[in-house]
PDB file of C-alpha atoms in Angstrom:
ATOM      1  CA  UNK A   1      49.570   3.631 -56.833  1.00 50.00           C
ATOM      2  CA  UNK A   2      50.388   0.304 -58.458  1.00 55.00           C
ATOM      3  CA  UNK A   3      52.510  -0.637 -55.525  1.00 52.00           C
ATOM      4  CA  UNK A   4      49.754  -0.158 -53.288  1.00 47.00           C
ATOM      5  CA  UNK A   5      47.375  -2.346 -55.128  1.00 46.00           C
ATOM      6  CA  UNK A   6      49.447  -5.264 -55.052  1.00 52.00           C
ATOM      7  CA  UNK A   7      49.549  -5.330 -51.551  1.00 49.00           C
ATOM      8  CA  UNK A   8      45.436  -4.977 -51.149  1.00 45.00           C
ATOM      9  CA  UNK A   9      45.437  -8.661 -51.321  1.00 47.00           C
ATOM     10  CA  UNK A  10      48.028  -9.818 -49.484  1.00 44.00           C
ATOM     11  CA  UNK A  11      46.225  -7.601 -46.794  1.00 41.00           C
ATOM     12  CA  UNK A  12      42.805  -8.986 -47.186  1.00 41.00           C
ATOM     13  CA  UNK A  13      43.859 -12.709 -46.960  1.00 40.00           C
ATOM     14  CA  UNK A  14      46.340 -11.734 -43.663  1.00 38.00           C
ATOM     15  CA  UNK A  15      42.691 -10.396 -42.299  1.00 37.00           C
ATOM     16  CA  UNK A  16      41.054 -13.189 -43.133  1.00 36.00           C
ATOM     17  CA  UNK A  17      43.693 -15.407 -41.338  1.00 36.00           C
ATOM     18  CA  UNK A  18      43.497 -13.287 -38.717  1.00 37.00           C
ATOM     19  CA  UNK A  19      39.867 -13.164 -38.267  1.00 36.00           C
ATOM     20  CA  UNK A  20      39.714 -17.206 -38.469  1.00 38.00           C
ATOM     21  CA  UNK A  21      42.678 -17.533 -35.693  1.00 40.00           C
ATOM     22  CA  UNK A  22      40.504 -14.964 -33.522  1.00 41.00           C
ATOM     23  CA  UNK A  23      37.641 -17.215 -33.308  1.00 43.00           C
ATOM     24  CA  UNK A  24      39.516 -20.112 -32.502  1.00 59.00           C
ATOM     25  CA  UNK A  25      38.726 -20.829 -28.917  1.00 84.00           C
ATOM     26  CA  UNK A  26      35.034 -21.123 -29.748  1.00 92.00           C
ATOM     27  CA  UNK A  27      34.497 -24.890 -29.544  1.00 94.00           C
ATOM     28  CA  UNK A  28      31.425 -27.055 -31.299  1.00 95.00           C
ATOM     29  CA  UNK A  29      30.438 -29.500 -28.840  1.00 95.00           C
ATOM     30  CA  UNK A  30      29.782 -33.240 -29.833  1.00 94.00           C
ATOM     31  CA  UNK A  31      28.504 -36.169 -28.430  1.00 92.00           C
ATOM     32  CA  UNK A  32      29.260 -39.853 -28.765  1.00 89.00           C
ATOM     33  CA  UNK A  33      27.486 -42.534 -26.848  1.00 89.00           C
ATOM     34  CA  UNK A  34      28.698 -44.609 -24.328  1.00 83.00           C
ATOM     35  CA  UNK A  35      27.313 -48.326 -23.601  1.00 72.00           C
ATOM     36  CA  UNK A  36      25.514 -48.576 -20.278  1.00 70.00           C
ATOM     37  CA  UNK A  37      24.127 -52.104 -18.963  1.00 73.00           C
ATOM     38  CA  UNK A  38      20.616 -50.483 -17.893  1.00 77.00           C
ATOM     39  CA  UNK A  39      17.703 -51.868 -20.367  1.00 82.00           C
ATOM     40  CA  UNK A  40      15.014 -48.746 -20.466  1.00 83.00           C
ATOM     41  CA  UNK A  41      11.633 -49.691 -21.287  1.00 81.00           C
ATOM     42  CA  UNK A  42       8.727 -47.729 -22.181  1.00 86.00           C
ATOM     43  CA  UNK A  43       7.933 -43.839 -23.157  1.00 90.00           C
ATOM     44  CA  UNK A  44       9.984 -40.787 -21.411  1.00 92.00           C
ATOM     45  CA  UNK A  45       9.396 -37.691 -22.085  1.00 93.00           C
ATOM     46  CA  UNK A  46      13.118 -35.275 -22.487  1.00 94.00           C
ATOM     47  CA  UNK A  47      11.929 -32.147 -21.844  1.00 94.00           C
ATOM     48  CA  UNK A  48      14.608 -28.814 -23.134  1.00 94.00           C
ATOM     49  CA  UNK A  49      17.436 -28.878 -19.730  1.00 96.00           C
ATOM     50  CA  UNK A  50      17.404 -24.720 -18.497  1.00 96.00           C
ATOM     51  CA  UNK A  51      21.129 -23.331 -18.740  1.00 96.00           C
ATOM     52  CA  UNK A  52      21.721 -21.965 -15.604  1.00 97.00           C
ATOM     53  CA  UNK A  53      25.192 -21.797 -15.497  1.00 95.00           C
ATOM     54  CA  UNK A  54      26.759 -18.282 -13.442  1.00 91.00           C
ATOM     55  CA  UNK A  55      29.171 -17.355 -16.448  1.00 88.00           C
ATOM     56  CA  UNK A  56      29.048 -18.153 -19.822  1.00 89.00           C
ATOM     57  CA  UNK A  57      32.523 -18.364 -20.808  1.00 94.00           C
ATOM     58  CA  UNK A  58      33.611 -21.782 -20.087  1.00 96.00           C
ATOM     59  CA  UNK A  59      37.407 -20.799 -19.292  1.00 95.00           C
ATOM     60  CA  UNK A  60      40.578 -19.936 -20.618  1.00 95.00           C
ATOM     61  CA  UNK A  61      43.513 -20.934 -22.246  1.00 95.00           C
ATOM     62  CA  UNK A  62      47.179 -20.659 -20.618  1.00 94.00           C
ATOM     63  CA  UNK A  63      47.761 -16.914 -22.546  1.00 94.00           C
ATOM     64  CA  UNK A  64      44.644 -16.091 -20.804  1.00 94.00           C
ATOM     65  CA  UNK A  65      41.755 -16.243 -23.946  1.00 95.00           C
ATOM     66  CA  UNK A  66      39.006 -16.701 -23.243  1.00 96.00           C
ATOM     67  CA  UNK A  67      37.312 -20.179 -24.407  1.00 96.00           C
ATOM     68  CA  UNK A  68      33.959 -20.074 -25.292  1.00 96.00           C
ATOM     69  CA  UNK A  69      31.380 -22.632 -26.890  1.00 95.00           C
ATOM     70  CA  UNK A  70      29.854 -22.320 -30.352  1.00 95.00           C
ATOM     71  CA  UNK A  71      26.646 -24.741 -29.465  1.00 94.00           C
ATOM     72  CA  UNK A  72      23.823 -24.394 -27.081  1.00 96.00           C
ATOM     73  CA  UNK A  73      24.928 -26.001 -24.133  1.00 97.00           C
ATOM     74  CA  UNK A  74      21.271 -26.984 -22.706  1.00 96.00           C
ATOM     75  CA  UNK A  75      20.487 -28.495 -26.178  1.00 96.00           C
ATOM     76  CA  UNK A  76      23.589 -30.473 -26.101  1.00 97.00           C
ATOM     77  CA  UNK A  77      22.742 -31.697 -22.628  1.00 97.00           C
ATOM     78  CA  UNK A  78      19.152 -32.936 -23.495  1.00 96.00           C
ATOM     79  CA  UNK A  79      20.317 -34.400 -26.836  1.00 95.00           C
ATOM     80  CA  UNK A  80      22.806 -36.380 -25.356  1.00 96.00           C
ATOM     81  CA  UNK A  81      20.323 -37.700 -22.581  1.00 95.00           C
ATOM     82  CA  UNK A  82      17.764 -38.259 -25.488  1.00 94.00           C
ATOM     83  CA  UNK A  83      20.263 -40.277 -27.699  1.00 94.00           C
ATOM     84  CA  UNK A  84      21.763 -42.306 -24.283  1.00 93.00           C
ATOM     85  CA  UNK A  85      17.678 -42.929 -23.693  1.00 93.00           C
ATOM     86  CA  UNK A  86      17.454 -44.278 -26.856  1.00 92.00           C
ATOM     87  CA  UNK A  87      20.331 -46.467 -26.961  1.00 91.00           C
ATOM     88  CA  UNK A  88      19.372 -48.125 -23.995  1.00 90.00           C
ATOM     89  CA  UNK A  89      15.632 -49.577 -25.063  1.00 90.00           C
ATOM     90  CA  UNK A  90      13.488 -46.847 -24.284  1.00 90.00           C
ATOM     91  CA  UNK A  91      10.880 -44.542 -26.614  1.00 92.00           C
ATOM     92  CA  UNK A  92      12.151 -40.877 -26.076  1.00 93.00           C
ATOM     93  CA  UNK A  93      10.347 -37.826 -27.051  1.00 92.00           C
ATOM     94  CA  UNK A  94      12.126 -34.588 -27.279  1.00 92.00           C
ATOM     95  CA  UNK A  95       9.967 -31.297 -26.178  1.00 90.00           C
ATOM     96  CA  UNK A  96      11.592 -27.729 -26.112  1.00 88.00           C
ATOM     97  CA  UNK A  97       8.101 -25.773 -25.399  1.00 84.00           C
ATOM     98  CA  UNK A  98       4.697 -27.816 -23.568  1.00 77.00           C
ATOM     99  CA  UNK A  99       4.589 -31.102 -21.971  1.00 76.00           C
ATOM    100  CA  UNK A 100       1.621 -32.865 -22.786  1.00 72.00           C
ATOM    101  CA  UNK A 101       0.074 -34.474 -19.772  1.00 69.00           C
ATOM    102  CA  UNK A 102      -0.033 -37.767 -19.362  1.00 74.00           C
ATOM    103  CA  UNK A 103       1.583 -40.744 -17.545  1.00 73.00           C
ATOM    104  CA  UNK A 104       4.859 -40.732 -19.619  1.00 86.00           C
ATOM    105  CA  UNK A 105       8.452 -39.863 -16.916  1.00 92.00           C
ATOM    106  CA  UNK A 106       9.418 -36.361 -17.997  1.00 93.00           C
ATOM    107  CA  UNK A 107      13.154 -35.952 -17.368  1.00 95.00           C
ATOM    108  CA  UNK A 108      14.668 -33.118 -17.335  1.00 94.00           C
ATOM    109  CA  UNK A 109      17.597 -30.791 -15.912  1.00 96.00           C
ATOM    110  CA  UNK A 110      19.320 -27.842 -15.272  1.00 97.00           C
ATOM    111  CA  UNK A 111      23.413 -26.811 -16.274  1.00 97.00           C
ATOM    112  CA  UNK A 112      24.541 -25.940 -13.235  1.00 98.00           C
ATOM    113  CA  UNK A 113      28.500 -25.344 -14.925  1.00 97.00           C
ATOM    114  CA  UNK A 114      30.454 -26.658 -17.678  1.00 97.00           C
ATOM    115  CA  UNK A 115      34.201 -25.706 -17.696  1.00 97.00           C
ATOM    116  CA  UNK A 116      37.211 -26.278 -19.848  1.00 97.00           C
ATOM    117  CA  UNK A 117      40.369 -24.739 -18.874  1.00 97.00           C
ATOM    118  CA  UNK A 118      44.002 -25.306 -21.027  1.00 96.00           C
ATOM    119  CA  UNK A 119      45.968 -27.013 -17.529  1.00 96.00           C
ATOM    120  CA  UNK A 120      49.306 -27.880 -19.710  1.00 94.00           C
ATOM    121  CA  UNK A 121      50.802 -27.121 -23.325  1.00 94.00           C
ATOM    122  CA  UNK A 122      48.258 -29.689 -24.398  1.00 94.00           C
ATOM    123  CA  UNK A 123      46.480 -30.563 -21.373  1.00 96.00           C
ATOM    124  CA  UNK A 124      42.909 -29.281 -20.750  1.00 97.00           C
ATOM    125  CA  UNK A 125      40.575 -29.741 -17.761  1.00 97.00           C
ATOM    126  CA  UNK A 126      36.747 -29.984 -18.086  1.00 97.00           C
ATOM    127  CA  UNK A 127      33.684 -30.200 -15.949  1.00 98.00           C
ATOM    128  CA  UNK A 128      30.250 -30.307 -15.427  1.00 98.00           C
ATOM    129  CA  UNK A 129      27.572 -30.175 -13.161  1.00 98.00           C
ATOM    130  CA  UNK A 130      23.785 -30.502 -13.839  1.00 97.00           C
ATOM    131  CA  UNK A 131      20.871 -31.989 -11.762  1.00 98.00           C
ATOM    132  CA  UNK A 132      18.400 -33.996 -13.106  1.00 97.00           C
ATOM    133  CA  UNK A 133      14.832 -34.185 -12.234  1.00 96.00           C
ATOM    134  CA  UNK A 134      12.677 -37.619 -13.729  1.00 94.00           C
ATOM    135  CA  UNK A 135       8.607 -37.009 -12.655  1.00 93.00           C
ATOM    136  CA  UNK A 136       6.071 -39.128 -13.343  1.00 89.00           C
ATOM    137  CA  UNK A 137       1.968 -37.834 -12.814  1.00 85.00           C
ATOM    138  CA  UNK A 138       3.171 -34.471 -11.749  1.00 84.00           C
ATOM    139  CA  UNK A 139       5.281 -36.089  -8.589  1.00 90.00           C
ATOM    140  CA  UNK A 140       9.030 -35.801  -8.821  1.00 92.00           C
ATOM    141  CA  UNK A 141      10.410 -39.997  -8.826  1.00 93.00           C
ATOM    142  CA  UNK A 142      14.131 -38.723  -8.856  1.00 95.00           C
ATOM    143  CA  UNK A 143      16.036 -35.615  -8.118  1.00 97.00           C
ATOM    144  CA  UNK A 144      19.734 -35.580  -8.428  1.00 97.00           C
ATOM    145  CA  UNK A 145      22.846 -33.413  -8.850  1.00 98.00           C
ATOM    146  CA  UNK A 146      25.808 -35.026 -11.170  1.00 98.00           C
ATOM    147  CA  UNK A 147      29.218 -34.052 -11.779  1.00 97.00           C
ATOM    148  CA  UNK A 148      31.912 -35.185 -13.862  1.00 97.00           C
ATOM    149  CA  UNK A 149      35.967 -34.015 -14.302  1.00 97.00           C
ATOM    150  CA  UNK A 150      38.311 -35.131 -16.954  1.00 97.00           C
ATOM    151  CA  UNK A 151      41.643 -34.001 -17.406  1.00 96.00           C
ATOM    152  CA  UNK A 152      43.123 -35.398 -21.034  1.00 95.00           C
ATOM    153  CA  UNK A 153      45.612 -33.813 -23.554  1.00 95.00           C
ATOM    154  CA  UNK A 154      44.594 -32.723 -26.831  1.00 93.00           C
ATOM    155  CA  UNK A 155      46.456 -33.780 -29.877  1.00 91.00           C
ATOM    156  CA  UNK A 156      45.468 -32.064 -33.102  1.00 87.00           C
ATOM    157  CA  UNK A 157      44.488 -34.576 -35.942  1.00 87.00           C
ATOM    158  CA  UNK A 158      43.140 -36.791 -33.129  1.00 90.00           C
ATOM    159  CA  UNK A 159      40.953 -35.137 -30.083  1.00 91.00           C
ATOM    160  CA  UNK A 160      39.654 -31.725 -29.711  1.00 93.00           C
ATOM    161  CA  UNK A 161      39.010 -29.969 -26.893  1.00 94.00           C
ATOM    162  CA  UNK A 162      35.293 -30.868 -27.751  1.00 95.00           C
ATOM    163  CA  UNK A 163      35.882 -34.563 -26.339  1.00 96.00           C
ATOM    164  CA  UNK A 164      36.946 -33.677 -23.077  1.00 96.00           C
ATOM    165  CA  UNK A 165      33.563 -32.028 -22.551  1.00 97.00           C
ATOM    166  CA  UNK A 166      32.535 -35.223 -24.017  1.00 96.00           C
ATOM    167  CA  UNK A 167      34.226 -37.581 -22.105  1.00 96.00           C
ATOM    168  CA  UNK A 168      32.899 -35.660 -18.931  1.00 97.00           C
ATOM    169  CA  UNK A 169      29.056 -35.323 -19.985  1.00 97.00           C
ATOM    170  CA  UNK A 170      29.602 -39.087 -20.751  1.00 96.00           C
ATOM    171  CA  UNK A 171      30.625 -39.616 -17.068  1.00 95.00           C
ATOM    172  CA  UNK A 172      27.632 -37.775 -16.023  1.00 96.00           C
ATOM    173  CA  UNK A 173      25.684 -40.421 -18.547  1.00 95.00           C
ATOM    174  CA  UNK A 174      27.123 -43.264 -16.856  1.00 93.00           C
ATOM    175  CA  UNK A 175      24.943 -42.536 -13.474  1.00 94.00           C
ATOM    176  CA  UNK A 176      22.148 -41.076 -14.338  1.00 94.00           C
ATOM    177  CA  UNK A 177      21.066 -43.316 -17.613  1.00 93.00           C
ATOM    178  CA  UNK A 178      20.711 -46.487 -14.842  1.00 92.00           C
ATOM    179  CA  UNK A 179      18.894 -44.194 -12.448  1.00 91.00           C
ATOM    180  CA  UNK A 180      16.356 -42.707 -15.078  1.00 91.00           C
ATOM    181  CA  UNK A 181      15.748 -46.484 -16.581  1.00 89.00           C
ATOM    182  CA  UNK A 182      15.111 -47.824 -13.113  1.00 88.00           C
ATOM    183  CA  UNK A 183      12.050 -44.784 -12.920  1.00 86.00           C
ATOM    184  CA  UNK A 184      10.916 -45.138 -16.144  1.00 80.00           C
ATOM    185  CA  UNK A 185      10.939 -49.017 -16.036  1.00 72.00           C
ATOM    186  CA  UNK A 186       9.099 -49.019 -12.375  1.00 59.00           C
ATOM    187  CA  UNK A 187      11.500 -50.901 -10.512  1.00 45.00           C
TER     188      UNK A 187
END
């Protein structure tokens, strides 16, 4: 019997290690701004982007696990938007629920996929593809589908797998923050 107990926590801290390494293809995502030339003037209205990505999972690792994300991927999308608004000179408002009417641009979106796939012993792949809808009065001003792809090697106690998503939602950034300021500015 007393052999038994001292193994009861040598097995409880294996579990425990075990449990933690399980979960480890569940990734946080994170932003971090880029620096666009557009000046944005005036109010916009973010309204919550609509996840409506086919699957879920966002892809798998070279032993075939599956990869998943640990954030809401529509929140991370409008947040993003909303922080890129902000840095470039105009007023956001963030709205998950009602619009209030008015003559404010209401931007907005949909997921349409976001991937991340392990393409090398370090080397992972992500993508994504939304389209973004500005309106202004009711009347849609701009309507267009972006995409993005970057394929960079992670190197732990440096990048995650986190900032390739990154680095890709920042490419999306990129084109649509001039295209939304040019609405929202009336030019």
């Amino acid at each position: 019997m007393k052999a038994y107990m001292k193994w009861v926590p040598c097995l409880a801290l294996l579990l425990v290690v075990l449990a933690g390494c399980a979960s480890g293809n569940g990734i946080k995502l994170k932003y971090a701004l880029i620096s666009t030339d557009s000046p944005c003037a005036g109010e916009v209205v973010v309204f919550k982007f609509e996840d409506k990505r086919a699957k879920t999972v966002l892809g798998k690792t070279r032993d075939n696990q599956q990869i998943t994300t640990l954030s809401d991927v529509a929140d991370w999308v409008g947040w993003a938007l909303f922080d890129e608004l902000e840095n470039a000179g105009c007023k956001p408002k963030y709205r998950a629920t009602a619009i209030m009417p008015g003559d404010d641009p209401v931007v907005t979106g949909e997921i349409l996929a976001l991937e991340l796939n392990q393409t090398g012993v370090t080397t992972y792949k992500g993508r994504i593809e939304l389209r973004l809808k500005v309106t202004r009065g009711g009347e849609i001003v701009h309507l267009e589908k972006y995409s993005s792809e970057v394929e960079d090697v992670v190197v732990p106690g440096y990048s995650t797998e986190s900032d390739i998503l990154a680095e890709a939602l920042r490419g999306v950034m990129f084109e649509a923050i001039p295209a939304i300021a040019a609405v929202t500015s009336g030019s």
